[in-house]
């Protein structure tokens, strides 16, 4: 099915962390953490293991810091500008994950390239930013509107010091504190004007961290490990602490008592001066102050984090000490105890104040439960790794397998191998080594791996928790190694030679020579018949794996090839290199040469369906290319990494892509439009879940399980026995208590009846008393009424006389008032006339004074305006001072109101509890009186019962002693029985293997007896043969002696002939004498030689006759011995035949086991080749097998012809052998006949 668009991938999980950014991890919620990684901002849900991403506009632009707003809705990125440009701050909305606003420096004359520090105010409406050197300017942004509301110089007025941090007040948006080495400034803004106030003398202090502890307190740390406190703008000289030693902080104002300061671990001024004069060089700086409602934390020491819990508004106590777990050091071998990489860089607390998160210079997040065990119970609580354990440094190799959802990576710097599961997003196995690791490759089954170390190439078995080396190959610094597609072969690069080994026999099958540069990539075809390699010298070679010959090559010296991939049939190769072009190679030619992204390309991977091609290049981009290629490449580019990608791999199902980069980040990509591109898998396909474990480990686990099970059974028996004993004792106690309570209840019932009778009698008496009191009261009431009536009459008469007297007095007073009124009217008339004359005089004076007043008023207004201006200034200053005091008083008032409300509630509850307790006390007193009466009666009964109990106790003690002795004996017997049973089971377990060994040794003995008999027979046969050979040797010695004598005689005759010939030389001139001398010489020696020869022939005939006779006699003796032995051995033949039958049966059983093992091996090989019916239909299996075994049939024909030729040669040799044997028999028969005739004579 053809597709018209390139494949599309999306990032699913991104493992990594950028440690070069300040404040690089924050909590959004309890489950979500935001941090920078690669070219994105990751929002990681560590509970669901899901991630969301905010993609940065320019992933290569450096970022100074990452700041989260207090409402956790806005995120500010402080980005560093390039040379000649202005720095800017990008604010993202964490609900839509989109960019909201960009802030920059508003002035053109600014030369700073970065903001040194950025911070949101407590209400998240404003943002405070300070530029770096050389400006050191503070800008106060209303970031939502995108404008600067005010600005000021942030550095010290003297121009010394560096600004590293700005912290906003948690309750006042206009108040900030600026800190850094030799810098401490508290600044307040009022109507766009910034003013400094409070203590600022930090010219000799290197401040490393700072925070607002409360709205009126600032706490900061120094590089000497000292913590100081500034309260209301004043340095508290009595609140200076040693960060690594302090366990309690009390910040109450100490006015007179220095002792209270000592109790709160406060140092005096003298201590401070002595500390500053002699600072401890080994003391660690205080960093990463973080405040939260329940306390605060800071980092000080080698990976230590100190947590203080808030007890009161002025008192904090150290609760826990956290440290990076020593188990995390197992991931690196460079620093087994402490590494500078583990220095704390940032601390964050989740919104619920339950979890603490830290980051270090490692690419790893660490977390710990905030309020767990107390430091008294656990002095040091270790941090746990949040997420999988990451590599540190460059990841130089990556490999995936087919049977399992795992992939393997190797670290260049941390020298570790890790196996990751991309289905569960976990690390399954980590192994560290001392040697450098250059390459890894996983077997398709996921159960084996080859790893290239600096000294050797090792073939390993992947166990459940370890790697076990099976075979080592002498290949140093192997940079590239790869298993074949089906796993039966693997290729490894040895300098400039590719060595191909068998994964089964580990034999070196081929050595492929041809490259003269660095080999950068190896690629196998799907049928493993083709291997493609490329190198930096510009060559791409194609190798035939059936004969190890090079069948194709393309050389392009202007390009350095970095990677290659080959399709399923091995006919098309895709190669990339430094020229940034994708090359399609086929039939030893470059078919297409297509440019892609305009820079060098690094890695390439081809899907099993041959429809998807993924290429990496540049600085972290993954390019998905559409296949088949056209004249112009159609591709999509995807970015997550911001560093060079070192390796890329594709899962067996073509659904997951894995990429690793130089910054040790790992990205898992998901294919989103896989329809028609990914290979169709069998519906029964499922990933394998099997794991390997060594027999030793399995046996240890089984033994431990058995020991624990036996221990469990022991504990169960002991527990049941103890439970029975406890039940028996409790039942006895319960019975005794029940009997006692029944008796007490009966007694109480009787007493209750008596008390009811007494109560009725008392009620009757009380009613009689009430009747008597009522009659007396009525009499007294009547007498009182009579007395009061008499008194009322006398008082009424007195009232009438007083009323008459008042009437007379009223008349007299009215007459007096009328006379006084008339006299007053007359006086008023006189006064009125007098005052009118005076008024006219005063009007004249008033006009004159009015004119003077106007003049003075003008002067007064001028003076008033100047005074008002001065008064306004004083009022503003006084108002600001009093507002601050008022705010503090209000806060204190609110706190006191809350405390008083709590105290009132506590007081009300306490009063209620007091009333309840009083009521209970009255009830208890009444009950106490009743119980005292009961006790007096019971004591008498107890005295009687004690006598009976004393008598019964004696008898019970005797019986209990006897029972205890019997129980103890029973318990000992049960224990002894259990031990015996355990010993019996152990002995049975020991006897079973011994019996098996005895049976095996018996069979071995029978085999040895059979072999001994055969050896004895062979010995007898060898002795007979030795005797024959000795006889032959003796006859040969005789022949040698005769030949030696003959040789001596011949030598003597030859010497005589030489002498005679020498004498004949005198007659050379006379022919007649020479003729006569020659005749004499002939007659002299020829006749003698014939005689000797005839004599020798006769001697030889006689000797040969004697030898044949001796030989026949010995043969007769041997036949007689064999006949006697055969007659004696007829009985032993039956036993020998039985033994042979036993050996044959054992051989048959061995052959059956071998047949079974070969069948299982065949099935395994079929499954590895993909020919099993579980994984592929029979028709396609036959087609695959036919395709794979085409060359094998040719080889079979070739070897069959050779075998036929060898068989013909063997037949000819057998015929020649029979002919020679027949000839030997013919030669022996004539020799035997004369011997027989001689015997007859």
Coordinates of N, CA and C in Angstrom, one line a residue, residues 395-585:
X395 N 26.1 9.1 25.8 CA 25.6 7.7 25.5 C 26.2 7.4 24.1
X396 N 27.1 6.4 24.1 CA 27.7 6.2 22.8 C 27.2 5.0 22.0
X397 N 26.2 4.2 22.6 CA 25.7 3.1 21.8 C 24.3 2.8 22.3
X398 N 23.5 2.2 21.3 CA 22.1 1.9 21.6 C 21.8 0.6 20.8
X399 N 21.0 -0.3 21.4 CA 20.6 -1.5 20.7 C 19.2 -1.9 21.2
X400 N 18.4 -2.5 20.2 CA 17.1 -3.0 20.6 C 17.0 -4.5 20.2
X401 N 16.0 -5.2 20.7 CA 15.8 -6.6 20.4 C 14.4 -6.8 19.9
X402 N 14.1 -8.1 19.5 CA 12.8 -8.4 18.8 C 11.9 -9.0 19.8
X403 N 12.4 -9.8 20.7 CA 11.4 -10.7 21.5 C 10.9 -9.9 22.7
X404 N 11.6 -8.8 23.1 CA 11.2 -8.1 24.4 C 11.1 -6.6 24.1
X405 N 10.3 -5.9 24.9 CA 10.2 -4.4 24.7 C 11.3 -3.7 25.5
X406 N 12.6 -4.1 25.2 CA 13.7 -3.5 25.9 C 14.7 -2.9 24.9
X407 N 15.6 -2.0 25.4 CA 16.7 -1.6 24.7 C 17.9 -1.4 25.6
X408 N 19.1 -1.4 25.1 CA 20.3 -1.4 25.9 C 21.1 -0.1 25.5
X409 N 21.6 0.6 26.5 CA 22.5 1.7 26.2 C 23.8 1.5 27.0
X410 N 24.8 2.2 26.5 CA 26.1 2.2 27.2 C 26.6 3.7 27.4
X411 N 27.2 4.0 28.6 CA 27.7 5.3 28.9 C 29.2 5.4 28.7
X412 N 29.6 6.4 28.0 CA 31.1 6.6 27.7 C 31.8 7.1 29.0
X413 N 31.2 7.9 29.7 CA 31.9 8.5 30.9 C 31.6 7.8 32.2
X414 N 30.4 7.3 32.4 CA 30.1 6.6 33.6 C 30.4 5.1 33.5
X415 N 30.8 4.6 32.3 CA 31.2 3.2 32.1 C 30.2 2.2 32.6
X416 N 28.9 2.4 32.2 CA 27.8 1.6 32.7 C 27.0 1.1 31.5
X417 N 26.3 0.0 31.7 CA 25.4 -0.6 30.7 C 24.0 -0.6 31.4
X418 N 23.0 -0.2 30.7 CA 21.7 -0.1 31.3 C 20.7 -0.7 30.3
X419 N 19.7 -1.5 30.8 CA 18.6 -2.0 30.0 C 17.4 -1.4 30.4
X420 N 16.7 -0.8 29.4 CA 15.5 0.0 29.7 C 14.3 -0.8 29.1
X421 N 13.1 -0.6 29.7 CA 11.9 -1.2 29.2 C 11.0 0.0 28.7
X422 N 10.8 0.1 27.4 CA 10.0 1.2 26.9 C 8.5 1.0 27.0
X423 N 8.0 -0.1 27.5 CA 6.6 -0.3 27.8 C 6.3 0.2 29.2
X424 N 7.1 -0.1 30.2 CA 6.9 0.3 31.6 C 7.7 1.6 31.9
X425 N 8.6 2.1 31.1 CA 9.3 3.3 31.3 C 10.2 3.2 32.6
X426 N 10.9 2.0 32.7 CA 11.8 1.8 33.8 C 13.1 1.3 33.4
X427 N 14.1 1.4 34.3 CA 15.4 0.7 34.0 C 15.4 -0.6 34.7
X428 N 15.6 -1.7 33.9 CA 15.5 -3.0 34.5 C 16.8 -3.5 35.1
X429 N 18.0 -3.0 34.5 CA 19.3 -3.6 34.9 C 20.3 -2.5 34.7
X430 N 21.2 -2.4 35.7 CA 22.3 -1.4 35.6 C 23.6 -2.2 36.0
X431 N 24.6 -2.1 35.2 CA 25.9 -2.8 35.6 C 27.1 -1.8 35.3
X432 N 28.0 -1.6 36.2 CA 29.1 -0.8 36.1 C 30.4 -1.6 35.9
X433 N 31.3 -1.0 35.1 CA 32.5 -1.7 34.8 C 33.7 -0.7 35.0
X434 N 34.9 -1.3 35.1 CA 36.1 -0.5 35.2 C 36.6 -0.1 33.9
X435 N 36.4 -0.9 32.8 CA 36.9 -0.6 31.5 C 36.0 0.3 30.8
X436 N 36.5 1.0 29.8 CA 35.7 1.8 28.9 C 34.8 1.0 28.0
X437 N 33.6 1.4 27.7 CA 32.7 0.6 26.9 C 32.5 1.4 25.6
X438 N 32.7 0.8 24.5 CA 32.6 1.4 23.2 C 31.3 1.1 22.4
X439 N 30.8 -0.1 22.5 CA 29.6 -0.4 21.7 C 28.9 -1.6 22.4
X440 N 27.6 -1.7 22.2 CA 26.8 -2.8 22.7 C 25.8 -3.2 21.5
X441 N 25.4 -4.5 21.6 CA 24.4 -5.0 20.7 C 23.6 -6.1 21.3
X442 N 22.3 -6.0 21.3 CA 21.4 -7.0 21.9 C 21.1 -8.1 20.8
X443 N 21.1 -9.3 21.3 CA 20.6 -10.5 20.5 C 19.1 -10.3 20.2
X444 N 18.6 -10.7 19.1 CA 17.1 -10.6 18.8 C 16.2 -11.2 19.9
X445 N 16.7 -12.2 20.6 CA 15.9 -12.8 21.7 C 16.0 -11.9 23.0
X446 N 16.9 -11.0 23.1 CA 17.1 -10.2 24.3 C 17.7 -10.9 25.4
X447 N 18.2 -12.1 25.2 CA 18.8 -12.9 26.3 C 20.4 -12.9 26.2
X448 N 20.9 -12.4 25.1 CA 22.4 -12.3 25.0 C 22.8 -10.9 24.5
X449 N 24.0 -10.6 24.6 CA 24.5 -9.3 24.2 C 26.0 -9.4 24.0
X450 N 26.5 -8.6 23.0 CA 27.9 -8.4 22.8 C 28.3 -7.0 23.2
X451 N 29.4 -6.8 23.9 CA 29.8 -5.5 24.4 C 31.3 -5.4 24.1
X452 N 31.6 -4.2 23.5 CA 33.0 -3.9 23.1 C 33.7 -3.1 24.2
X453 N 34.6 -3.7 24.9 CA 35.4 -3.0 25.9 C 36.7 -2.5 25.3
X454 N 37.5 -1.8 26.2 CA 38.8 -1.3 25.7 C 39.8 -2.4 25.5
X455 N 39.6 -3.5 26.2 CA 40.6 -4.6 26.1 C 40.1 -5.8 25.3
X456 N 38.8 -6.1 25.3 CA 38.3 -7.3 24.7 C 36.8 -7.0 24.2
X457 N 36.4 -7.9 23.3 CA 35.0 -8.0 23.0 C 34.4 -9.2 23.7
X458 N 33.3 -8.9 24.5 CA 32.8 -10.0 25.3 C 31.3 -10.4 24.9
X459 N 31.1 -11.7 24.9 CA 29.7 -12.2 24.6 C 29.1 -12.5 25.9
X460 N 28.0 -11.9 26.2 CA 27.4 -12.0 27.6 C 26.0 -12.6 27.5
X461 N 25.6 -13.2 28.6 CA 24.2 -13.6 28.8 C 23.5 -12.6 29.8
X462 N 22.4 -12.2 29.4 CA 21.6 -11.2 30.1 C 20.8 -12.0 31.2
X463 N 21.2 -11.9 32.4 CA 20.5 -12.6 33.5 C 19.5 -11.7 34.1
X464 N 18.8 -12.2 35.2 CA 17.7 -11.4 35.8 C 18.3 -10.1 36.4
X465 N 19.5 -10.2 37.0 CA 20.0 -9.0 37.6 C 21.5 -8.8 37.4
X466 N 22.1 -9.4 36.3 CA 23.5 -9.3 36.1 C 23.8 -9.7 34.6
X467 N 25.0 -9.4 34.2 CA 25.5 -9.9 32.9 C 26.6 -10.9 33.2
X468 N 26.5 -12.1 32.6 CA 27.5 -13.1 32.7 C 28.3 -13.3 31.4
X469 N 29.6 -13.2 31.5 CA 30.4 -13.4 30.3 C 30.5 -14.8 29.9
X470 N 30.2 -15.1 28.7 CA 30.3 -16.5 28.1 C 31.6 -16.7 27.4
X471 N 32.0 -15.8 26.5 CA 33.2 -15.9 25.7 C 33.8 -14.5 25.5
X472 N 35.1 -14.5 25.4 CA 35.8 -13.3 25.2 C 36.6 -13.4 23.9
X473 N 36.6 -12.3 23.1 CA 37.3 -12.3 21.8 C 38.4 -11.2 21.9
X474 N 39.6 -11.5 21.4 CA 40.7 -10.6 21.5 C 40.6 -9.4 20.5
X475 N 39.6 -8.6 20.7 CA 39.4 -7.4 19.8 C 39.4 -6.2 20.7
X476 N 40.4 -5.4 20.6 CA 40.6 -4.2 21.5 C 39.9 -3.0 20.8
X477 N 39.2 -2.2 21.7 CA 38.5 -0.9 21.3 C 37.6 -1.2 20.1
X478 N 36.7 -2.1 20.3 CA 35.8 -2.4 19.2 C 34.7 -1.3 19.2
X479 N 34.7 -0.5 18.2 CA 33.8 0.6 18.1 C 32.4 0.2 17.5
X480 N 32.3 -0.8 16.7 CA 31.1 -1.2 16.1 C 30.9 -2.7 16.2
X481 N 29.8 -3.2 16.6 CA 29.5 -4.6 16.7 C 28.0 -4.8 16.5
X482 N 27.5 -5.8 15.8 CA 26.1 -5.9 15.6 C 25.7 -7.4 15.3
X483 N 24.6 -7.8 15.9 CA 24.1 -9.2 15.7 C 23.4 -9.1 14.3
X484 N 23.3 -10.3 13.7 CA 22.5 -10.4 12.5 C 21.0 -10.4 12.8
X485 N 20.2 -10.2 11.8 CA 18.8 -10.1 12.0 C 18.2 -11.3 12.7
X486 N 18.7 -12.5 12.4 CA 18.2 -13.7 13.0 C 19.0 -14.2 14.2
X487 N 20.2 -13.5 14.4 CA 20.9 -13.7 15.6 C 21.9 -14.9 15.6
X488 N 22.1 -15.6 14.4 CA 23.0 -16.7 14.4 C 24.4 -16.3 14.1
X489 N 24.6 -15.0 13.7 CA 25.9 -14.5 13.4 C 26.0 -13.1 14.1
X490 N 27.3 -12.6 14.3 CA 27.5 -11.3 14.7 C 28.8 -10.8 14.1
X491 N 28.8 -9.5 13.7 CA 30.0 -8.9 13.1 C 30.6 -7.9 14.1
X492 N 31.9 -7.8 14.1 CA 32.6 -6.9 15.0 C 33.7 -6.3 14.2
X493 N 34.0 -5.0 14.5 CA 35.0 -4.2 13.8 C 36.3 -4.3 14.6
X494 N 37.3 -4.8 13.9 CA 38.7 -4.9 14.5 C 39.6 -4.0 13.7
X495 N 39.7 -2.8 14.2 CA 40.5 -1.7 13.5 C 39.9 -1.5 12.1
X496 N 40.4 -2.1 11.0 CA 39.9 -1.9 9.6 C 39.4 -3.2 9.0
X497 N 39.2 -4.2 9.9 CA 38.8 -5.5 9.4 C 37.5 -5.9 10.1
X498 N 36.5 -6.4 9.4 CA 35.2 -6.8 10.0 C 35.3 -8.3 10.2
X499 N 35.2 -8.8 11.4 CA 35.2 -10.2 11.7 C 33.8 -10.7 12.0
X500 N 33.4 -11.7 11.3 CA 32.1 -12.3 11.5 C 32.2 -13.6 12.3
X501 N 31.5 -13.7 13.4 CA 31.5 -14.9 14.2 C 30.2 -15.6 14.3
X502 N 30.2 -16.9 14.6 CA 29.0 -17.6 14.8 C 28.5 -17.4 16.2
X503 N 27.2 -17.2 16.4 CA 26.7 -17.0 17.8 C 26.5 -18.4 18.5
X504 N 26.7 -19.5 17.8 CA 26.5 -20.8 18.4 C 27.8 -21.4 18.7
X505 N 28.7 -21.5 17.7 CA 30.0 -22.1 18.0 C 31.1 -21.1 18.3
X506 N 30.9 -19.8 18.1 CA 31.8 -18.8 18.4 C 33.1 -18.9 17.5
X507 N 32.9 -19.5 16.3 CA 34.0 -19.6 15.4 C 34.1 -18.3 14.5
X508 N 35.3 -18.0 14.1 CA 35.5 -16.8 13.2 C 35.1 -17.3 11.8
X509 N 34.0 -17.0 11.3 CA 33.5 -17.5 10.0 C 34.2 -16.8 8.9
X510 N 34.2 -15.4 8.9 CA 34.9 -14.7 7.9 C 35.6 -13.5 8.5
X511 N 36.7 -13.1 7.7 CA 37.4 -11.8 8.0 C 37.2 -11.0 6.7
X512 N 36.5 -9.9 6.8 CA 36.2 -9.1 5.7 C 37.1 -7.9 5.6
X513 N 38.0 -7.9 4.6 CA 39.1 -6.8 4.5 C 38.8 -6.0 3.3
X514 N 39.0 -4.7 3.4 CA 38.8 -3.8 2.3 C 38.8 -2.3 2.7
X515 N 38.3 -2.0 3.9 CA 38.3 -0.7 4.4 C 39.7 -0.2 4.7
X516 N 40.1 1.0 4.4 CA 41.3 1.6 4.9 C 41.1 2.9 5.7
X517 N 39.9 3.0 6.2 CA 39.6 4.1 7.2 C 38.8 3.6 8.3
X518 N 38.3 4.5 9.2 CA 37.5 4.1 10.3 C 36.1 3.6 9.8
X519 N 35.7 2.4 10.3 CA 34.4 1.8 9.9 C 33.4 2.4 10.9
X520 N 32.4 3.1 10.3 CA 31.4 3.8 11.1 C 30.1 3.1 11.3
X521 N 29.7 2.1 10.4 CA 28.4 1.5 10.6 C 28.4 0.1 9.9
X522 N 27.6 -0.8 10.5 CA 27.4 -2.1 9.9 C 25.9 -2.3 9.8
X523 N 25.4 -2.9 8.7 CA 24.0 -3.1 8.5 C 23.7 -4.5 7.9
X524 N 22.8 -5.3 8.5 CA 22.5 -6.6 8.0 C 21.2 -6.6 7.2
X525 N 21.0 -7.4 6.2 CA 19.8 -7.5 5.5 C 18.9 -8.4 6.3
X526 N 17.6 -8.5 6.0 CA 16.6 -9.3 6.7 C 16.9 -10.8 6.6
X527 N 17.4 -11.2 5.5 CA 17.7 -12.7 5.4 C 19.1 -13.0 5.8
X528 N 19.9 -12.1 6.3 CA 21.3 -12.3 6.7 C 22.2 -12.8 5.7
X529 N 21.9 -12.6 4.4 CA 22.8 -13.0 3.3 C 23.6 -11.8 2.9
X530 N 23.3 -10.6 3.4 CA 24.1 -9.5 2.9 C 24.4 -8.6 4.2
X531 N 25.7 -8.2 4.2 CA 26.2 -7.3 5.2 C 26.7 -6.0 4.5
X532 N 26.3 -4.8 4.9 CA 26.8 -3.6 4.3 C 27.6 -2.8 5.4
X533 N 28.7 -2.3 5.0 CA 29.5 -1.5 5.9 C 29.9 -0.2 5.2
X534 N 30.2 0.8 6.0 CA 30.7 2.1 5.4 C 31.7 2.7 6.3
X535 N 32.6 3.6 5.8 CA 33.7 4.1 6.6 C 33.9 5.6 6.2
X536 N 34.9 6.2 7.0 CA 35.2 7.6 6.8 C 36.0 7.8 5.5
X537 N 36.6 6.8 4.9 CA 37.3 7.0 3.7 C 36.4 7.2 2.5
X538 N 35.1 7.1 2.7 CA 34.2 7.4 1.6 C 33.7 6.1 0.9
X539 N 33.9 4.9 1.5 CA 33.5 3.7 0.8 C 32.3 3.0 1.5
X540 N 31.5 2.4 0.6 CA 30.3 1.6 1.1 C 30.5 0.3 0.4
X541 N 30.7 -0.8 1.2 CA 30.9 -2.1 0.7 C 29.8 -3.0 1.0
X542 N 29.5 -3.9 0.1 CA 28.4 -5.0 0.3 C 29.1 -6.3 0.3
X543 N 28.8 -7.1 1.3 CA 29.5 -8.4 1.5 C 28.4 -9.5 1.4
X544 N 28.8 -10.6 0.7 CA 28.0 -11.8 0.6 C 28.3 -12.7 1.8
X545 N 27.4 -13.0 2.6 CA 27.6 -13.8 3.8 C 27.6 -15.3 3.6
X546 N 27.3 -15.8 2.4 CA 27.4 -17.2 2.1 C 28.8 -17.6 1.7
X547 N 29.7 -16.7 1.2 CA 31.1 -17.0 0.9 C 32.1 -16.0 1.5
X548 N 31.6 -14.9 2.1 CA 32.5 -13.9 2.6 C 33.1 -13.1 1.6
X549 N 32.6 -13.0 0.4 CA 33.2 -12.2 -0.7 C 32.5 -10.8 -0.8
X550 N 33.3 -9.8 -1.3 CA 32.7 -8.5 -1.5 C 32.0 -8.5 -2.9
X551 N 30.7 -8.2 -2.9 CA 30.0 -8.3 -4.1 C 29.6 -6.9 -4.6
X552 N 29.8 -5.8 -3.9 CA 29.5 -4.5 -4.3 C 30.2 -3.4 -3.6
X553 N 30.5 -2.3 -4.2 CA 31.2 -1.3 -3.6 C 30.9 0.1 -4.3
X554 N 30.9 1.1 -3.5 CA 30.7 2.5 -4.0 C 31.7 3.3 -3.2
X555 N 32.6 4.1 -3.9 CA 33.6 4.9 -3.2 C 33.4 6.3 -3.6
X556 N 33.3 7.2 -2.6 CA 33.1 8.6 -2.9 C 34.1 9.3 -1.9
X557 N 35.3 9.6 -2.3 CA 36.3 10.1 -1.4 C 36.0 11.5 -0.9
X558 N 35.1 12.3 -1.5 CA 34.8 13.6 -1.0 C 33.9 13.6 0.1
X559 N 33.4 12.4 0.5 CA 32.4 12.3 1.6 C 32.8 11.3 2.6
X560 N 32.6 11.6 3.9 CA 32.8 10.7 5.0 C 31.5 10.1 5.4
X561 N 31.3 8.8 5.1 CA 30.0 8.1 5.4 C 30.0 7.9 6.9
X562 N 28.8 8.2 7.5 CA 28.7 8.0 9.0 C 27.7 6.9 9.3
X563 N 26.8 6.5 8.4 CA 25.8 5.5 8.7 C 25.2 5.0 7.4
X564 N 24.7 3.7 7.5 CA 24.0 3.2 6.3 C 22.9 2.2 6.8
X565 N 22.0 1.9 5.9 CA 20.9 1.0 6.2 C 20.6 0.2 4.9
X566 N 20.2 -1.0 5.0 CA 19.9 -1.9 3.8 C 18.5 -2.4 4.0
X567 N 17.8 -2.6 2.8 CA 16.4 -3.1 2.8 C 16.4 -4.6 3.0
X568 N 15.2 -5.2 3.0 CA 15.0 -6.6 3.4 C 15.7 -7.5 2.4
X569 N 15.6 -7.2 1.1 CA 16.2 -8.2 0.1 C 17.7 -7.9 -0.1
X570 N 18.3 -6.9 0.5 CA 19.7 -6.6 0.4 C 20.1 -5.9 -0.9
X571 N 19.2 -5.5 -1.7 CA 19.5 -4.9 -3.0 C 19.7 -3.4 -3.0
X572 N 19.1 -2.7 -2.0 CA 19.1 -1.3 -2.0 C 19.7 -0.8 -0.6
X573 N 20.6 0.1 -0.7 CA 21.3 0.6 0.5 C 21.1 2.1 0.5
X574 N 20.8 2.6 1.8 CA 20.7 4.1 2.0 C 21.9 4.5 2.9
X575 N 22.6 5.5 2.4 CA 23.8 5.9 3.1 C 23.8 7.4 3.3
X576 N 24.4 7.9 4.5 CA 24.4 9.3 4.8 C 25.9 9.6 5.2
X577 N 26.2 10.9 5.2 CA 27.6 11.3 5.6 C 27.7 12.7 5.9
X578 N 28.9 13.2 5.8 CA 29.2 14.6 6.2 C 28.7 15.6 5.2
X579 N 28.4 15.2 3.9 CA 27.9 16.2 2.9 C 26.4 16.5 3.1
X580 N 25.7 15.9 4.1 CA 24.3 16.2 4.3 C 23.3 15.7 3.3
X581 N 23.7 14.7 2.5 CA 22.9 14.2 1.4 C 22.5 12.7 1.7
X582 N 21.3 12.3 1.3 CA 20.9 10.9 1.4 C 21.1 10.3 0.1
X583 N 21.9 9.1 0.1 CA 22.3 8.4 -1.1 C 21.6 7.1 -1.2
X584 N 20.9 6.8 -2.3 CA 20.3 5.5 -2.5 C 21.2 4.8 -3.5
X585 N 21.7 3.6 -3.0 CA 22.8 2.9 -3.7 C 22.2 1.5 -4.1

